[in-house]
XYZ file of C-alpha atoms in Angstrom:
282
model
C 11.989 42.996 114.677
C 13.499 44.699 117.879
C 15.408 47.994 118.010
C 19.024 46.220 118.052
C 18.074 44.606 114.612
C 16.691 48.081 112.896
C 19.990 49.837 114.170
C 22.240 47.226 112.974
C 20.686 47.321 109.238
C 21.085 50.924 108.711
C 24.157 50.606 110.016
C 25.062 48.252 107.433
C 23.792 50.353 104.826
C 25.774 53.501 106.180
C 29.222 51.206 105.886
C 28.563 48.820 102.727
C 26.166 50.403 100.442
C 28.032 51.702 97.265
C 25.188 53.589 96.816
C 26.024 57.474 97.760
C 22.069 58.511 98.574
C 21.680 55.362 100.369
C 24.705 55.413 102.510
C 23.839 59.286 103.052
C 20.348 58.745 103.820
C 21.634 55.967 105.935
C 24.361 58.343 108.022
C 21.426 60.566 108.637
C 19.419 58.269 109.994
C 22.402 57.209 112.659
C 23.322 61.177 113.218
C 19.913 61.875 113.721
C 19.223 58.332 116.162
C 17.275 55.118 115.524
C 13.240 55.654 117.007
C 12.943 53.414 120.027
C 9.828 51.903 118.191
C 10.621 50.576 114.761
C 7.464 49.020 112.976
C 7.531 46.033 111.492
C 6.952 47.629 108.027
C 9.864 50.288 108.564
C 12.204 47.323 109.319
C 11.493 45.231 106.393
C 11.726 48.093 104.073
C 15.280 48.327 105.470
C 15.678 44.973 104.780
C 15.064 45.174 101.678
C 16.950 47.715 100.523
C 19.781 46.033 102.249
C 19.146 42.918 100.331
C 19.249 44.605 97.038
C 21.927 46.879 97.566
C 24.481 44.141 98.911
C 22.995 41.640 96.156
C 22.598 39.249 98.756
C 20.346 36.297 98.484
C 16.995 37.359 97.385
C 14.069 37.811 99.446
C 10.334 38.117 99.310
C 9.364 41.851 98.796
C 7.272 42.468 101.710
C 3.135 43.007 100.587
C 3.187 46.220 101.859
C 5.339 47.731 99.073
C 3.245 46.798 96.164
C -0.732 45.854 97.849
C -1.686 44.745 93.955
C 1.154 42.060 92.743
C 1.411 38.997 94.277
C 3.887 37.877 96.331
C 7.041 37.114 94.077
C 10.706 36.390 94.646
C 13.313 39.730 93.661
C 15.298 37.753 91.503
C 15.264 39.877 88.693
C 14.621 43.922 90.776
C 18.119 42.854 92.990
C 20.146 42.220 89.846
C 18.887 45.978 88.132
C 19.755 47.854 91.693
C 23.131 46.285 91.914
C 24.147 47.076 88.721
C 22.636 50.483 89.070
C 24.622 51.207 92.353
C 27.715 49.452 90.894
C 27.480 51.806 88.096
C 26.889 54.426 90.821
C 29.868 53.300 92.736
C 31.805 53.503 89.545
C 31.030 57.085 88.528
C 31.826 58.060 92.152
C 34.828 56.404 92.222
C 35.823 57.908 88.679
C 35.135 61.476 90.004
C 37.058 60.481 93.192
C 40.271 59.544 91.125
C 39.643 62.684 89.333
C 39.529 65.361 92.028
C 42.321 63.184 93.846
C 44.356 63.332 90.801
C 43.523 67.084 90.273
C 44.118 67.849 94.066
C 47.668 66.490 93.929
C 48.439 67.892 90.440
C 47.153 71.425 92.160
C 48.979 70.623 95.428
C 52.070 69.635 93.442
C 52.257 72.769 91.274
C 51.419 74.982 94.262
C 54.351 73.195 95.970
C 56.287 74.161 93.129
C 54.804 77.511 92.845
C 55.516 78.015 96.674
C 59.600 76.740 96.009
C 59.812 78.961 93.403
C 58.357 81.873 95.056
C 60.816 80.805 98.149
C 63.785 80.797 96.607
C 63.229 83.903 94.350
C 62.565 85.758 97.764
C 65.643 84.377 99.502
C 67.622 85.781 96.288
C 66.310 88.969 96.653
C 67.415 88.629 100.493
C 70.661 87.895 99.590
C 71.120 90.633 97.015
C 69.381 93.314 99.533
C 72.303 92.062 102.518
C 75.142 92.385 99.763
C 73.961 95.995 98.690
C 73.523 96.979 102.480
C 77.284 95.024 103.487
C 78.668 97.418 100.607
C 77.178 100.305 102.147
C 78.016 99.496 105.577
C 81.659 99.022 104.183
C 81.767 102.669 102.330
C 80.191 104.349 105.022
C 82.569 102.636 107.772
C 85.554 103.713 105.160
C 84.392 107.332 104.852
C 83.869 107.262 108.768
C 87.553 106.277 108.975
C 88.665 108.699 106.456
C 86.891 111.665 108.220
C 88.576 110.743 111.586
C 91.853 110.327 110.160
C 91.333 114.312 108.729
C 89.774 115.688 111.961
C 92.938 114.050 113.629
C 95.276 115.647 110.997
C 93.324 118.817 111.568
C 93.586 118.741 115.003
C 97.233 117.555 115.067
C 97.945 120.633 112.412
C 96.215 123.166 114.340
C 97.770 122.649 117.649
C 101.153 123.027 116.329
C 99.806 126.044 113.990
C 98.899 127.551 117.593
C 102.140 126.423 119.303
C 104.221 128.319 116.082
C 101.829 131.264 116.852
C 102.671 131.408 120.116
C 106.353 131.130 120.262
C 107.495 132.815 117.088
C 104.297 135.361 117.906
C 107.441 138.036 118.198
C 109.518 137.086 115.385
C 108.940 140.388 113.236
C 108.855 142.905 116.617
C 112.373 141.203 117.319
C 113.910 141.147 113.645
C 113.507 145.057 114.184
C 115.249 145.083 117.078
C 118.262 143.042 115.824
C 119.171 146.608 114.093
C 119.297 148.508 117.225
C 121.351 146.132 118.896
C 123.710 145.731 116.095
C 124.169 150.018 116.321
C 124.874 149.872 119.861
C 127.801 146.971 119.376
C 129.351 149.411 116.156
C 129.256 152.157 118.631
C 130.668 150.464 121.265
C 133.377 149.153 119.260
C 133.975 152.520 118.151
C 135.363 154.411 121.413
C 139.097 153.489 122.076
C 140.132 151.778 125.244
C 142.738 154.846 125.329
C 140.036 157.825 125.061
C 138.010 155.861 127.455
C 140.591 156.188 129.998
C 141.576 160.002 129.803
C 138.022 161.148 129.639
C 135.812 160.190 132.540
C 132.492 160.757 130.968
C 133.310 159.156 127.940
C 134.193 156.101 130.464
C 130.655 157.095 132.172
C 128.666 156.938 128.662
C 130.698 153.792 127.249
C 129.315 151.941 130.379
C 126.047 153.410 130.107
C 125.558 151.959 126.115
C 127.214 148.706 127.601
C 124.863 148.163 130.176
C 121.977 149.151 127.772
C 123.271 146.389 125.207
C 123.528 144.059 128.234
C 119.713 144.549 129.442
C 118.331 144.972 125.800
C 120.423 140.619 125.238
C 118.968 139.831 128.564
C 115.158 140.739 127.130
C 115.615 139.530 123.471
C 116.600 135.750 125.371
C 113.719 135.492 127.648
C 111.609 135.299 124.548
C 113.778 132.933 122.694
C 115.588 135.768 120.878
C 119.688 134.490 120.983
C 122.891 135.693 119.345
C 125.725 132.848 118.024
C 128.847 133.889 116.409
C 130.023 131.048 114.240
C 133.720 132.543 113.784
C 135.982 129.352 113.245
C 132.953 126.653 112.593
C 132.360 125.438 109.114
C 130.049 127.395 106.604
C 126.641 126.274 106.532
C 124.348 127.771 104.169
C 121.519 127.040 106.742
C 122.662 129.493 109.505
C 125.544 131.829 107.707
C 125.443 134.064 104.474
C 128.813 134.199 102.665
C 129.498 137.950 101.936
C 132.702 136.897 100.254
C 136.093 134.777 99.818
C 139.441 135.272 100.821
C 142.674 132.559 101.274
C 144.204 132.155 105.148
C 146.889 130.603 106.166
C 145.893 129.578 109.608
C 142.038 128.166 108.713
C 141.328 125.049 106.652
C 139.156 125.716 103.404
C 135.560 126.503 103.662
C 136.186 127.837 107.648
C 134.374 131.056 108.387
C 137.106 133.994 109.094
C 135.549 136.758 109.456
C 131.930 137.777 111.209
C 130.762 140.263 109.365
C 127.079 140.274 111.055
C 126.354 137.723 114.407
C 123.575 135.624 113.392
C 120.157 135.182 115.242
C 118.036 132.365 116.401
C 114.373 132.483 117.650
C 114.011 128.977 119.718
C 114.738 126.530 117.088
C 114.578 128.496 113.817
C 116.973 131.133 112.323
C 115.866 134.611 113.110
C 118.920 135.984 111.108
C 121.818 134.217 109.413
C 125.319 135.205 110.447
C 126.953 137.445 106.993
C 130.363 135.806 107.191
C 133.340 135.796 105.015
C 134.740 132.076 104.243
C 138.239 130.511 103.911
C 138.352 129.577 100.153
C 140.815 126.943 98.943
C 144.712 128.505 97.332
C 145.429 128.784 94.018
């Protein structure tokens, strides 16, 4: 038999043979290549074991496999090898199903294994971004917080500096309040008449006037003013009621008599006015 015919039986037992060590013996012989000589003994070995493994018509076993029996038809060897491989074929098949069965069991709880393990990781995600959005939020509301003070700080301690600076004089010019309120008593205390017969009593009453004069001037370039709220209606704000008395000229609660002028430094009251105040008639 030619080479085409010995490839083309082993390749029949590589595809059809339910046999495993056949068909394996079979692929090796194809991996490894067909000899470009096959002997006519080689080739009806094959042929044989084709015969019998694809229970095929039987053949004459060739003399060469058994030189003592006679030559005899393999009616009764072909029968015993097919039910051998078929019983082969069954066990393999058998263990196929059960590693395919096991293999998709094992696939199917790893898939499940693998969900679980999936969704118990997103969860723990989830619960790591909620923790971190509620720290974001209390840090952003301390941040706010802490600018909101600064600016209250800030706000506070520029108008704590602005106070400082403008009333920085407040105490220096409270004392000075009594000085100017002796030179106004002594000034009210010379007569126009003496002033007028006596020269240097005129000469000193000008002198204490024009000191009074410069001493106002100095006391209101730093804020430092006098009001006298004679006529205007007591407030308990700016005046200090010394006492009560009934007129018949003022409406009730009017301030008649200055007592004291008051003071103001800028804005706030240096001194209130000591006043006496209209009260209503019996």
């Amino acid at each position: 038999m030619n080479f085409s015919s010995g490839a083309r039986v082993i390749r029949v037992l590589a595809i059809r043979t339910p046999s495993q060590s056949v068909r394996i013996s079979a692929a090796r012989s194809i991996q490894s290549g067909v000899p470009k000589a096959l002997s006519t003994r080689s080739v009806s070995s094959l042929q044989f074991a084709a015969a019998a493994a694809l229970n095929k018509s039987p053949i004459s076993a060739p003399s060469f496999l058994n030189s003592n029996a006679p030559s005899r038809t393999l009616h009764s060897s072909a029968p015993s090898l097919s039910s051998a491989s078929e019983s082969s074929a069954t066990t393999a098949g058998t263990g196929e199903s059960a590693s395919e069965t096991n293999s998709s069991s094992g696939t199917s709880s790893a898939s499940a294994q693998g969900a679980s393990n999936s969704e118990e990781d997103v969860g723990k995600i989830k619960k790591s971004l909620a923790e971190r959005d509620k720290q974001v939020a209390e840090l952003q509301d301390a941040y706010r917080r802490l600018l909101a003070d600064m600016e209250n700080l800030r706000n506070r301690t520029a108008k704590e500096k602005a106070a400082a600076s403008t009333y920085a004089i407040q105490k220096f010019a409270s004392d000075l309040l009594e000085s100017v309120d002796v030179l106004k008593i002594a000034l009210n205390s010379v007569p126009e008449d003496a002033r007028k017969t006596s020269e240097p009593l005129e000469n000193l009453y000008t002198g204490v006037t024009m000191t009074r004069v410069e001493l106002l001037k100095a006391l209101k370039r730093h804020g430092v003013e006098e009001f006298d709220p004679i006529g205007e209606k007591f407030d308990p704000l700016f005046h200090q009621a010394l006492f009560q008395a009934e007129s018949e000229d003022m409406e009730p609660g009017k301030i008649s008599a200055v007592m004291k002028t008051g003071w103001m430094l800028n804005d706030r009251v240096l001194r209130p006015a000591s006043v006496g105040v209209v009260k209503e008639k019996s």
